[in-house]
PDB file of C-alpha atoms in Angstrom:
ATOM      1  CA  UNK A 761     -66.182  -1.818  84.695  1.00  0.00           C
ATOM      2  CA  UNK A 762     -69.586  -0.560  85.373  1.00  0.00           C
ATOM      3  CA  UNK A 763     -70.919  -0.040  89.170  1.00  0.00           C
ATOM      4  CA  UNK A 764     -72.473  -2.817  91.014  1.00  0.00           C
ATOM      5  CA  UNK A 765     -75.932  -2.855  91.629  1.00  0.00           C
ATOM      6  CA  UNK A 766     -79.228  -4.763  93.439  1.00  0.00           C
ATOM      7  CA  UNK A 767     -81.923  -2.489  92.659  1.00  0.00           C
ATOM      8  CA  UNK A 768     -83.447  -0.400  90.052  1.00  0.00           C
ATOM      9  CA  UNK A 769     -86.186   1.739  91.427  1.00  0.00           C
ATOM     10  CA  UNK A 770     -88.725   4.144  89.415  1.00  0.00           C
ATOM     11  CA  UNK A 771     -91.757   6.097  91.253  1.00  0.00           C
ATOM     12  CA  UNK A 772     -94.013   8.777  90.659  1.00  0.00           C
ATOM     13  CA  UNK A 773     -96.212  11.205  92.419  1.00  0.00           C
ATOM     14  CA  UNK A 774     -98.388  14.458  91.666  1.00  0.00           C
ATOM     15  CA  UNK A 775     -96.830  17.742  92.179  1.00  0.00           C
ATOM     16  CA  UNK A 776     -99.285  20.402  93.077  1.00  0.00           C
ATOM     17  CA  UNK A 777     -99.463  23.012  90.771  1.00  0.00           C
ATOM     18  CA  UNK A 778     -99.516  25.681  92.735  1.00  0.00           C
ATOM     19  CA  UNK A 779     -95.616  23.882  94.015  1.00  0.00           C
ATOM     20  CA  UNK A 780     -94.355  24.012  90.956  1.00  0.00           C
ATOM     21  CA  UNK A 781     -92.350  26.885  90.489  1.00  0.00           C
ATOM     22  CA  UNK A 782     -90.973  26.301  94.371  1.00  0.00           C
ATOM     23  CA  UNK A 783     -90.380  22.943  93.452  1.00  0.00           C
ATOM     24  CA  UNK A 784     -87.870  23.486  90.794  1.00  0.00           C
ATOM     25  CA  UNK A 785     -86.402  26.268  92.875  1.00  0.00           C
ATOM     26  CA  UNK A 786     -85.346  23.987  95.939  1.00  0.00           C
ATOM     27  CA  UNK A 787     -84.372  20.924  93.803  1.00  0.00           C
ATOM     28  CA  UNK A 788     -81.939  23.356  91.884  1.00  0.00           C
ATOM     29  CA  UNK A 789     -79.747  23.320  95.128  1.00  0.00           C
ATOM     30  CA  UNK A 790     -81.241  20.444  97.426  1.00  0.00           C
ATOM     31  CA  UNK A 791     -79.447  20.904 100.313  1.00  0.00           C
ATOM     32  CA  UNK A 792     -76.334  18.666 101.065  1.00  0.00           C
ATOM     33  CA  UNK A 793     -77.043  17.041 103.853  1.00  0.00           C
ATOM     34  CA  UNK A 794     -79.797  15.365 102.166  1.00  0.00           C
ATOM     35  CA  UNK A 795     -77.497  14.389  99.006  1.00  0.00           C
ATOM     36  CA  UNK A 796     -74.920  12.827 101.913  1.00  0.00           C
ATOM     37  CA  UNK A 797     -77.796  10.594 103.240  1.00  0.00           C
ATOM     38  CA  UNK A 798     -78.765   8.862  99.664  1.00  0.00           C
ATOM     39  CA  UNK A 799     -75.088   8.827  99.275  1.00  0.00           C
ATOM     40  CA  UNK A 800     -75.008   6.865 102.946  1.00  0.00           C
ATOM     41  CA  UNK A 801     -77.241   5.020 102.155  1.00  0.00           C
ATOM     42  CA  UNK A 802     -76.047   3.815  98.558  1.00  0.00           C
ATOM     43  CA  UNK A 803     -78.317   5.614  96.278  1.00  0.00           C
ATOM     44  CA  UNK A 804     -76.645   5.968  92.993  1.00  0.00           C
ATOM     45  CA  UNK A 805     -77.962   7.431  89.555  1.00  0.00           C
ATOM     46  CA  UNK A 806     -80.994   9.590  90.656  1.00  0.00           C
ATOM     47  CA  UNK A 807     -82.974  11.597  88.729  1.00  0.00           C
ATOM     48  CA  UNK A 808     -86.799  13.217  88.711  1.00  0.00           C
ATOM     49  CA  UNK A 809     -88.511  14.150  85.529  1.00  0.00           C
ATOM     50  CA  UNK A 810     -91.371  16.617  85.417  1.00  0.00           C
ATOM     51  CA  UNK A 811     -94.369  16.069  82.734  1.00  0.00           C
ATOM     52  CA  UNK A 812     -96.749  19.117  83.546  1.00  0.00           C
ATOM     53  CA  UNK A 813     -99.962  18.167  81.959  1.00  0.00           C
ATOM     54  CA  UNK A 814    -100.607  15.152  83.545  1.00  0.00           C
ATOM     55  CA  UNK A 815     -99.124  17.231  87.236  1.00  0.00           C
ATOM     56  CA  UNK A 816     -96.135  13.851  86.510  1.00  0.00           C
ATOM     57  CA  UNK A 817     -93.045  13.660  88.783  1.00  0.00           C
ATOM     58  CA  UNK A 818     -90.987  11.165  87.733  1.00  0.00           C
ATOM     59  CA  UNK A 819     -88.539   9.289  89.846  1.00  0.00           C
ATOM     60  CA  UNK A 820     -85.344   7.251  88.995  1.00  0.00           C
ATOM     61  CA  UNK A 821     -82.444   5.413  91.054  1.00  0.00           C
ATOM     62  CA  UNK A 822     -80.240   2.710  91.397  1.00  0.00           C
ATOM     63  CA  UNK A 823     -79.461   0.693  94.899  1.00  0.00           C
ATOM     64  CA  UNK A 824     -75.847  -0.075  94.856  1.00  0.00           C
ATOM     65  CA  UNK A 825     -76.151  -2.135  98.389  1.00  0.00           C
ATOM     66  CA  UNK A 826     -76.690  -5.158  99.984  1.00  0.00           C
ATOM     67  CA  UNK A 827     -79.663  -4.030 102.599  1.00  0.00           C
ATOM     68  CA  UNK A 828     -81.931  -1.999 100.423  1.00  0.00           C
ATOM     69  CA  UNK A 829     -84.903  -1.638 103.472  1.00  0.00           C
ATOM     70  CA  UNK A 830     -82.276  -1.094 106.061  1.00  0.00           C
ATOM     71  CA  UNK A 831     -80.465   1.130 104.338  1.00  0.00           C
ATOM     72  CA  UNK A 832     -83.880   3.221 103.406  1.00  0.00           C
ATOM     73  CA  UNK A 833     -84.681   3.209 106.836  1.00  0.00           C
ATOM     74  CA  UNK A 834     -81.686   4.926 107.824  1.00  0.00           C
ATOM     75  CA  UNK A 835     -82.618   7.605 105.178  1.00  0.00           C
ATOM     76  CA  UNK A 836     -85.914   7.996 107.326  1.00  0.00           C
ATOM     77  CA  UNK A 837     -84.355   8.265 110.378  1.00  0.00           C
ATOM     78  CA  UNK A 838     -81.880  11.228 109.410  1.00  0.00           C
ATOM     79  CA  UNK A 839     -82.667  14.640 110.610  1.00  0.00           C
ATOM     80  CA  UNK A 840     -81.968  16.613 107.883  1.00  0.00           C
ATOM     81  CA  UNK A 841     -83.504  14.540 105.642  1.00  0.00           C
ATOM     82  CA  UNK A 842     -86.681  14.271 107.851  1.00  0.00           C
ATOM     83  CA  UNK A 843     -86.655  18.460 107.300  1.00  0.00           C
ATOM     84  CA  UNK A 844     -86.506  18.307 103.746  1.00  0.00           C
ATOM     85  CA  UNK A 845     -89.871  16.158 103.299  1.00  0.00           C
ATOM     86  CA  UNK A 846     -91.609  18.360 105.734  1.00  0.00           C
ATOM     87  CA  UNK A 847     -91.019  20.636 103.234  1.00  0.00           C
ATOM     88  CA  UNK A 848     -91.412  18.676  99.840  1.00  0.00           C
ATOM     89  CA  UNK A 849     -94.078  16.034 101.161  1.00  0.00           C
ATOM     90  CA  UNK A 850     -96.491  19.752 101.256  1.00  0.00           C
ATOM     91  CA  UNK A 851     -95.858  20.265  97.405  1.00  0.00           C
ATOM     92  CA  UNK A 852     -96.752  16.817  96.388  1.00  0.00           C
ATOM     93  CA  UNK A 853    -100.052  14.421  96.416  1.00  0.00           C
ATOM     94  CA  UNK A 854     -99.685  10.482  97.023  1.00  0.00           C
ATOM     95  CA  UNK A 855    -100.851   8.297  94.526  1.00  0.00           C
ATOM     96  CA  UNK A 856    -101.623   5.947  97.259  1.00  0.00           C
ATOM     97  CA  UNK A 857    -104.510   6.113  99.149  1.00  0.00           C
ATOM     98  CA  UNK A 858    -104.051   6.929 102.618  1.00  0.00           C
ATOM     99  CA  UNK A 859    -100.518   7.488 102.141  1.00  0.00           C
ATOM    100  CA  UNK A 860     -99.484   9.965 105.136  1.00  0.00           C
ATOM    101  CA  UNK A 861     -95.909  11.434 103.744  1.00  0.00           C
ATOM    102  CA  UNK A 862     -92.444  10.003 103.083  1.00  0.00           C
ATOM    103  CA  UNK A 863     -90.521   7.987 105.555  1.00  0.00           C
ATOM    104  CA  UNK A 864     -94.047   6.111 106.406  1.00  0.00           C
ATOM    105  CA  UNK A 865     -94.917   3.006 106.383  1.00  0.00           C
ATOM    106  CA  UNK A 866     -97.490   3.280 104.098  1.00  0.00           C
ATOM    107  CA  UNK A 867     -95.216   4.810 100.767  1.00  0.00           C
ATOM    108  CA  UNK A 868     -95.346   8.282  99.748  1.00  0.00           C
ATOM    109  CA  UNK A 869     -94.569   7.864  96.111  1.00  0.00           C
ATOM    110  CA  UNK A 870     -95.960   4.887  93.990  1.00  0.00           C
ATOM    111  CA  UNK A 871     -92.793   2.454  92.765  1.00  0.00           C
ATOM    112  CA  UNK A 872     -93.928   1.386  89.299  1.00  0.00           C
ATOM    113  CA  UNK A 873     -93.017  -2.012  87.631  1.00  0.00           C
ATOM    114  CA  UNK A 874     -90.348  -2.628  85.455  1.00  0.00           C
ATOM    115  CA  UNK A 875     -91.403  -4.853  82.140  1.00  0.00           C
ATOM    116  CA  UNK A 876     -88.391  -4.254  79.810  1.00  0.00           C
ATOM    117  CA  UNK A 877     -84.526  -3.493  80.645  1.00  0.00           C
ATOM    118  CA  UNK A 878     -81.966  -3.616  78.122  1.00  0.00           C
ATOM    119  CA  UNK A 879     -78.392  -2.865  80.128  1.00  0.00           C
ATOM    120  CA  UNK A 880     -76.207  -2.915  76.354  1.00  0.00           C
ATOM    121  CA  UNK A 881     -72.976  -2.284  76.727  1.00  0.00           C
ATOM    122  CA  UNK A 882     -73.037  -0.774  80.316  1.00  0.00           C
ATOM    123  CA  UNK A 883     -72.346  -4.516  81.896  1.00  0.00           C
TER     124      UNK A 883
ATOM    125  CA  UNK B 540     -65.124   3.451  85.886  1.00  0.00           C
ATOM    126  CA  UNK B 541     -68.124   4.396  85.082  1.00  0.00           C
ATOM    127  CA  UNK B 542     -69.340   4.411  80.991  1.00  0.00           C
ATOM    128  CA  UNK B 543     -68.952   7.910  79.585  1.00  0.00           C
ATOM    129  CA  UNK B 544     -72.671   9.443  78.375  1.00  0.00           C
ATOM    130  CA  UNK B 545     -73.845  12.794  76.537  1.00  0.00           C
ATOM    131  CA  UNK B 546     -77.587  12.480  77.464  1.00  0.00           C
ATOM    132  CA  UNK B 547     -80.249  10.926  79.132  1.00  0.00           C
ATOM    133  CA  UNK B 548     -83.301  10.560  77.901  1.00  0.00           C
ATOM    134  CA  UNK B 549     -86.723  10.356  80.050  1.00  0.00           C
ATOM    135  CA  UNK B 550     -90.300   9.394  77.542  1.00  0.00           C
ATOM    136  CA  UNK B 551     -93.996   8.250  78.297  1.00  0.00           C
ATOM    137  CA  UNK B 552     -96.481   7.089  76.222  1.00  0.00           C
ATOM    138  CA  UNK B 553     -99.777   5.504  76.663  1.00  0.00           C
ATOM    139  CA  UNK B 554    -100.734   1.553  76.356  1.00  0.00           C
ATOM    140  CA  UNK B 555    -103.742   0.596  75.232  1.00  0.00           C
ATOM    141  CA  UNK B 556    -105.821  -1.403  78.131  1.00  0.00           C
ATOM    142  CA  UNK B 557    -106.587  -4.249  75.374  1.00  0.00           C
ATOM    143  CA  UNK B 558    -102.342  -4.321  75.003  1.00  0.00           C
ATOM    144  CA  UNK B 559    -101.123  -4.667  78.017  1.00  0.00           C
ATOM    145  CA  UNK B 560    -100.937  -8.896  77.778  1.00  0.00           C
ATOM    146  CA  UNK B 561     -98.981  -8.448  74.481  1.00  0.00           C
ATOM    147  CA  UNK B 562     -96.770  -5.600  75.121  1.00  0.00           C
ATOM    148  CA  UNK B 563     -95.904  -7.958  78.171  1.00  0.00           C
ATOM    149  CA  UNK B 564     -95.530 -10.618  76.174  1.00  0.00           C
ATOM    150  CA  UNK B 565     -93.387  -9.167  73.467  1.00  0.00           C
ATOM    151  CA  UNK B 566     -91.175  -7.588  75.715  1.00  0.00           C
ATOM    152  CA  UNK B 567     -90.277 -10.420  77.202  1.00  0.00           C
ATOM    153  CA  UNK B 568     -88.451 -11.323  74.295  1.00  0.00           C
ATOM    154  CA  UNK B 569     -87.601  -8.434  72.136  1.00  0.00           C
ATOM    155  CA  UNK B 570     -86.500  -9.140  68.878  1.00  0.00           C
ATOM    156  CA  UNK B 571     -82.167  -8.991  68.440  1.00  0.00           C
ATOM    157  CA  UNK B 572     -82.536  -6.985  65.728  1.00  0.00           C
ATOM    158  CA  UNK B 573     -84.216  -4.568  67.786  1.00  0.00           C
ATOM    159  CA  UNK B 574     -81.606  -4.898  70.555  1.00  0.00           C
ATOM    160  CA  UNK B 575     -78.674  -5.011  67.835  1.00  0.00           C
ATOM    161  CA  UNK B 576     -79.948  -1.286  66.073  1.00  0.00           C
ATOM    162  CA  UNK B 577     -80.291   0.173  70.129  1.00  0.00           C
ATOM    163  CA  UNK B 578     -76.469  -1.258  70.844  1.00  0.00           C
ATOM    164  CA  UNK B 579     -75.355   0.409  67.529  1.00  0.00           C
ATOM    165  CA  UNK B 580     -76.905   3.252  68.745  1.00  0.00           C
ATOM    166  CA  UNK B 581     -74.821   3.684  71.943  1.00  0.00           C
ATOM    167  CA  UNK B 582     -78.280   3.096  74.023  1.00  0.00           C
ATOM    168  CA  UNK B 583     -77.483   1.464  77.391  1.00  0.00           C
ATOM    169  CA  UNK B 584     -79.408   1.210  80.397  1.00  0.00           C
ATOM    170  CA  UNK B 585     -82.763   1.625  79.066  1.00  0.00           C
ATOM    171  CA  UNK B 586     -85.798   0.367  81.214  1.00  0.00           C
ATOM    172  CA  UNK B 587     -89.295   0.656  80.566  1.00  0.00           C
ATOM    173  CA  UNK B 588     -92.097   0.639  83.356  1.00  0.00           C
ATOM    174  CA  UNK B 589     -95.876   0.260  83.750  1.00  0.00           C
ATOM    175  CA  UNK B 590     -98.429   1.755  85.971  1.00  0.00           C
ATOM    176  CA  UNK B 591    -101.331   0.487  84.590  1.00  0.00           C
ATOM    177  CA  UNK B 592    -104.183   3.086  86.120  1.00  0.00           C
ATOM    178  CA  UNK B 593    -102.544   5.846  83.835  1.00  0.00           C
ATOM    179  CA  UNK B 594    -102.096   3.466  81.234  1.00  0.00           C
ATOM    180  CA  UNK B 595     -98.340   5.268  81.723  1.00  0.00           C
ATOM    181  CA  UNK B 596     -95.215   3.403  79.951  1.00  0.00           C
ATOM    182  CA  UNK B 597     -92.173   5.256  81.467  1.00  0.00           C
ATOM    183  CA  UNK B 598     -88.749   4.733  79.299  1.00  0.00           C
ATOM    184  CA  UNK B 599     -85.491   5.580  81.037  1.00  0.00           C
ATOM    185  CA  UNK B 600     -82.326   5.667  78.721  1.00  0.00           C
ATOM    186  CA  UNK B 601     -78.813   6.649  78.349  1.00  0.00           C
ATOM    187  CA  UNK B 602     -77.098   7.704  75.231  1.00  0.00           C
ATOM    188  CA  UNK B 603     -73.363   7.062  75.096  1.00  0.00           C
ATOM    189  CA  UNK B 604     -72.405   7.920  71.676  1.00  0.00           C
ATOM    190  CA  UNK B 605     -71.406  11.666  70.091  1.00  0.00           C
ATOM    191  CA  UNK B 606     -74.329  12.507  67.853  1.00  0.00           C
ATOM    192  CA  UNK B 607     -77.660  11.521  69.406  1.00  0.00           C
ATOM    193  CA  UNK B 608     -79.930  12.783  66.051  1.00  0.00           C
ATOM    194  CA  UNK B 609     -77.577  10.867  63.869  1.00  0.00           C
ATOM    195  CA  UNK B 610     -77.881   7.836  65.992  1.00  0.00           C
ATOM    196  CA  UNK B 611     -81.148   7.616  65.834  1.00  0.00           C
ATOM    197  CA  UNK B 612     -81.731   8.315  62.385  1.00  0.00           C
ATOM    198  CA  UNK B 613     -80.193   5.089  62.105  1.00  0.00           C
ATOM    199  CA  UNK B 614     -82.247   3.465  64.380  1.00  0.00           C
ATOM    200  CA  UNK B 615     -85.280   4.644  62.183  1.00  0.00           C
ATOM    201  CA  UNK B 616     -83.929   3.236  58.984  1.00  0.00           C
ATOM    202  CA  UNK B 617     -83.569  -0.060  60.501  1.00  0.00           C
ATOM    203  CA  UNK B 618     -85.669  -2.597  58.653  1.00  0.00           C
ATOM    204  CA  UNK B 619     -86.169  -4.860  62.032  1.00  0.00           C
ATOM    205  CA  UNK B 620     -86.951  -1.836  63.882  1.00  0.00           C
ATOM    206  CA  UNK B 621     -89.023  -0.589  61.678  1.00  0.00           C
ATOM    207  CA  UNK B 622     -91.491  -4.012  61.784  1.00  0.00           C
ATOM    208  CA  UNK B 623     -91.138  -3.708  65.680  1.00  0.00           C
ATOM    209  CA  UNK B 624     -92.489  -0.069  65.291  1.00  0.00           C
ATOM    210  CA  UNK B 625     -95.470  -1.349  63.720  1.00  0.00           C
ATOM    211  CA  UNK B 626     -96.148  -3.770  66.033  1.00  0.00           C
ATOM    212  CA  UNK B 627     -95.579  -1.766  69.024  1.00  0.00           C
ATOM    213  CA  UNK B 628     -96.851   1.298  67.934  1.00  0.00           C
ATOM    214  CA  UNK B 629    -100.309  -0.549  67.407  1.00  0.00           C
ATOM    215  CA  UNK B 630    -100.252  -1.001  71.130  1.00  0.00           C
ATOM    216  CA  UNK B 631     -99.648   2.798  72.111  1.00  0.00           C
ATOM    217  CA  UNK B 632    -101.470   6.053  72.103  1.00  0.00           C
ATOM    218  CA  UNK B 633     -98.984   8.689  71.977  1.00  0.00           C
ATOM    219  CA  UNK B 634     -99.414  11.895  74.156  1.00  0.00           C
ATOM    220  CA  UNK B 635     -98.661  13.863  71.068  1.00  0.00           C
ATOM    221  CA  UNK B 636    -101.420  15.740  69.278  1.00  0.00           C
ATOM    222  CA  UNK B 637    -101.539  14.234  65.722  1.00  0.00           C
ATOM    223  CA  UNK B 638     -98.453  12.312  66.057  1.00  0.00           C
ATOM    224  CA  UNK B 639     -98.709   9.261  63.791  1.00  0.00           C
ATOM    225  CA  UNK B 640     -96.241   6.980  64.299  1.00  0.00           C
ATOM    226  CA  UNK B 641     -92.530   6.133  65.738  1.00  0.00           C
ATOM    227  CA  UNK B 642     -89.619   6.906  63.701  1.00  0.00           C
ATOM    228  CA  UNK B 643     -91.568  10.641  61.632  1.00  0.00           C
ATOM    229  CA  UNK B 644     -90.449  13.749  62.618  1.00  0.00           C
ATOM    230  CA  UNK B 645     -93.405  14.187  64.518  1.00  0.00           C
ATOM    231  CA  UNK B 646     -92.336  12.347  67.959  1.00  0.00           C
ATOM    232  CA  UNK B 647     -94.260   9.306  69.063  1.00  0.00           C
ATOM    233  CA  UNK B 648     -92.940   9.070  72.798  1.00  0.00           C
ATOM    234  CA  UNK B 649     -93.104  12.650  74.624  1.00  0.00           C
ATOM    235  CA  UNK B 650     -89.908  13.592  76.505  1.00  0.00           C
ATOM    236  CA  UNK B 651     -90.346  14.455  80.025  1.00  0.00           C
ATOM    237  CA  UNK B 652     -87.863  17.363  81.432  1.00  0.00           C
ATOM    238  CA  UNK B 653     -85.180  16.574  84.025  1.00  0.00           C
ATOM    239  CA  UNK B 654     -85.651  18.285  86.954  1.00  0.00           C
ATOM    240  CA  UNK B 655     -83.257  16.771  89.600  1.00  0.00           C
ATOM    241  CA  UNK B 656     -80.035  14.750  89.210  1.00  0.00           C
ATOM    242  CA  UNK B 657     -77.792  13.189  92.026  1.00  0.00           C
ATOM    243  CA  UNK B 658     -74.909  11.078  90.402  1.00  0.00           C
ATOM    244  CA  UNK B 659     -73.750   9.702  93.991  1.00  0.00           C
ATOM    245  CA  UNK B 660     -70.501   7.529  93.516  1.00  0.00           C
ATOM    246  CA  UNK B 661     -71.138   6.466  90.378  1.00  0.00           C
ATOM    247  CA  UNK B 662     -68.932   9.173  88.812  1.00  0.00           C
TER     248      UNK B 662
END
């Protein structure tokens, strides 16, 4: 039996250049309290892809709950977690216009549309 | 349980502005023959997504089976797939220098490096 889920989620933002090399460094060994909030918070699957020439980071999850906003907002509110985008949020730049830093109401990364899925035999 | 995998496999490619309505369109519906060669394949969970002001197609995929370049050799000798190719391909511009096509030795879609990966509970 595969896991249930509600939500399939990709995003992308622009990691500085400059970040790079400290980027891969602290996502070698992300620290655990922030793994134990997506966990909390139902956050299955997750993985972020790098494609240097276009400065590309990649996002992809699934949401295995029932209160996808409610349960993002209790990723927001953790402490540890709200520590660990100080420090990311500074090696990244916002597609979005405006866009202030993660845990915002205005989003941080850009959540991109989905216009093919094919599950095979997963389901 | 979760379904056992070997790899998983990130790619983006370009769509042509002029494409976008038919790639839609086509993807809506994707051929079974196309869908029958990815199953025999041991591809599951495969998603593509737009963000039209890149012109950015983002594939997500997971490869269940025990010999990925085998697979997919198989994949490329597949007549069906092969007339999808040349529909689909039409509607791309590949981020590879010189590439000319899906399914050469020359890759059409360019793999984008994993850089972060949080299973959560579905393991």
């Amino acid at each position: 039996m595969s896991i249930p889920h509600t939500k399939r989620i990709c995003q992308i933002i622009k990691l500085k250049p400059e970040a790079v090399d400290a980027y891969r460094t602290i996502h070698a060994a992300v620290w655990p309290g922030v793994l134990a909030a997506l966990e909390r918070a139902h956050i299955v699957d997750y993985s972020i892809n790098y494609y240097p020439p276009l400065q590309l980071l990649i996002a992809t999850m699934k949401y295995t709950g029932v209160d996808y906003e409610a349960d993002m907002k209790l990723v927001a509110e953790d402490p540890e977690t709200q520590k660990w985008w100080a420090v990311t949020d500074g090696m990244q730049e916002s597609f979005v216009e405006g866009a202030q830093g993660s845990g915002t109401d205005m989003p941080w990364w850009t959540e991109v549309e989905e216009v093919f899925r094919f599950e095979g035999k997963s389901q």
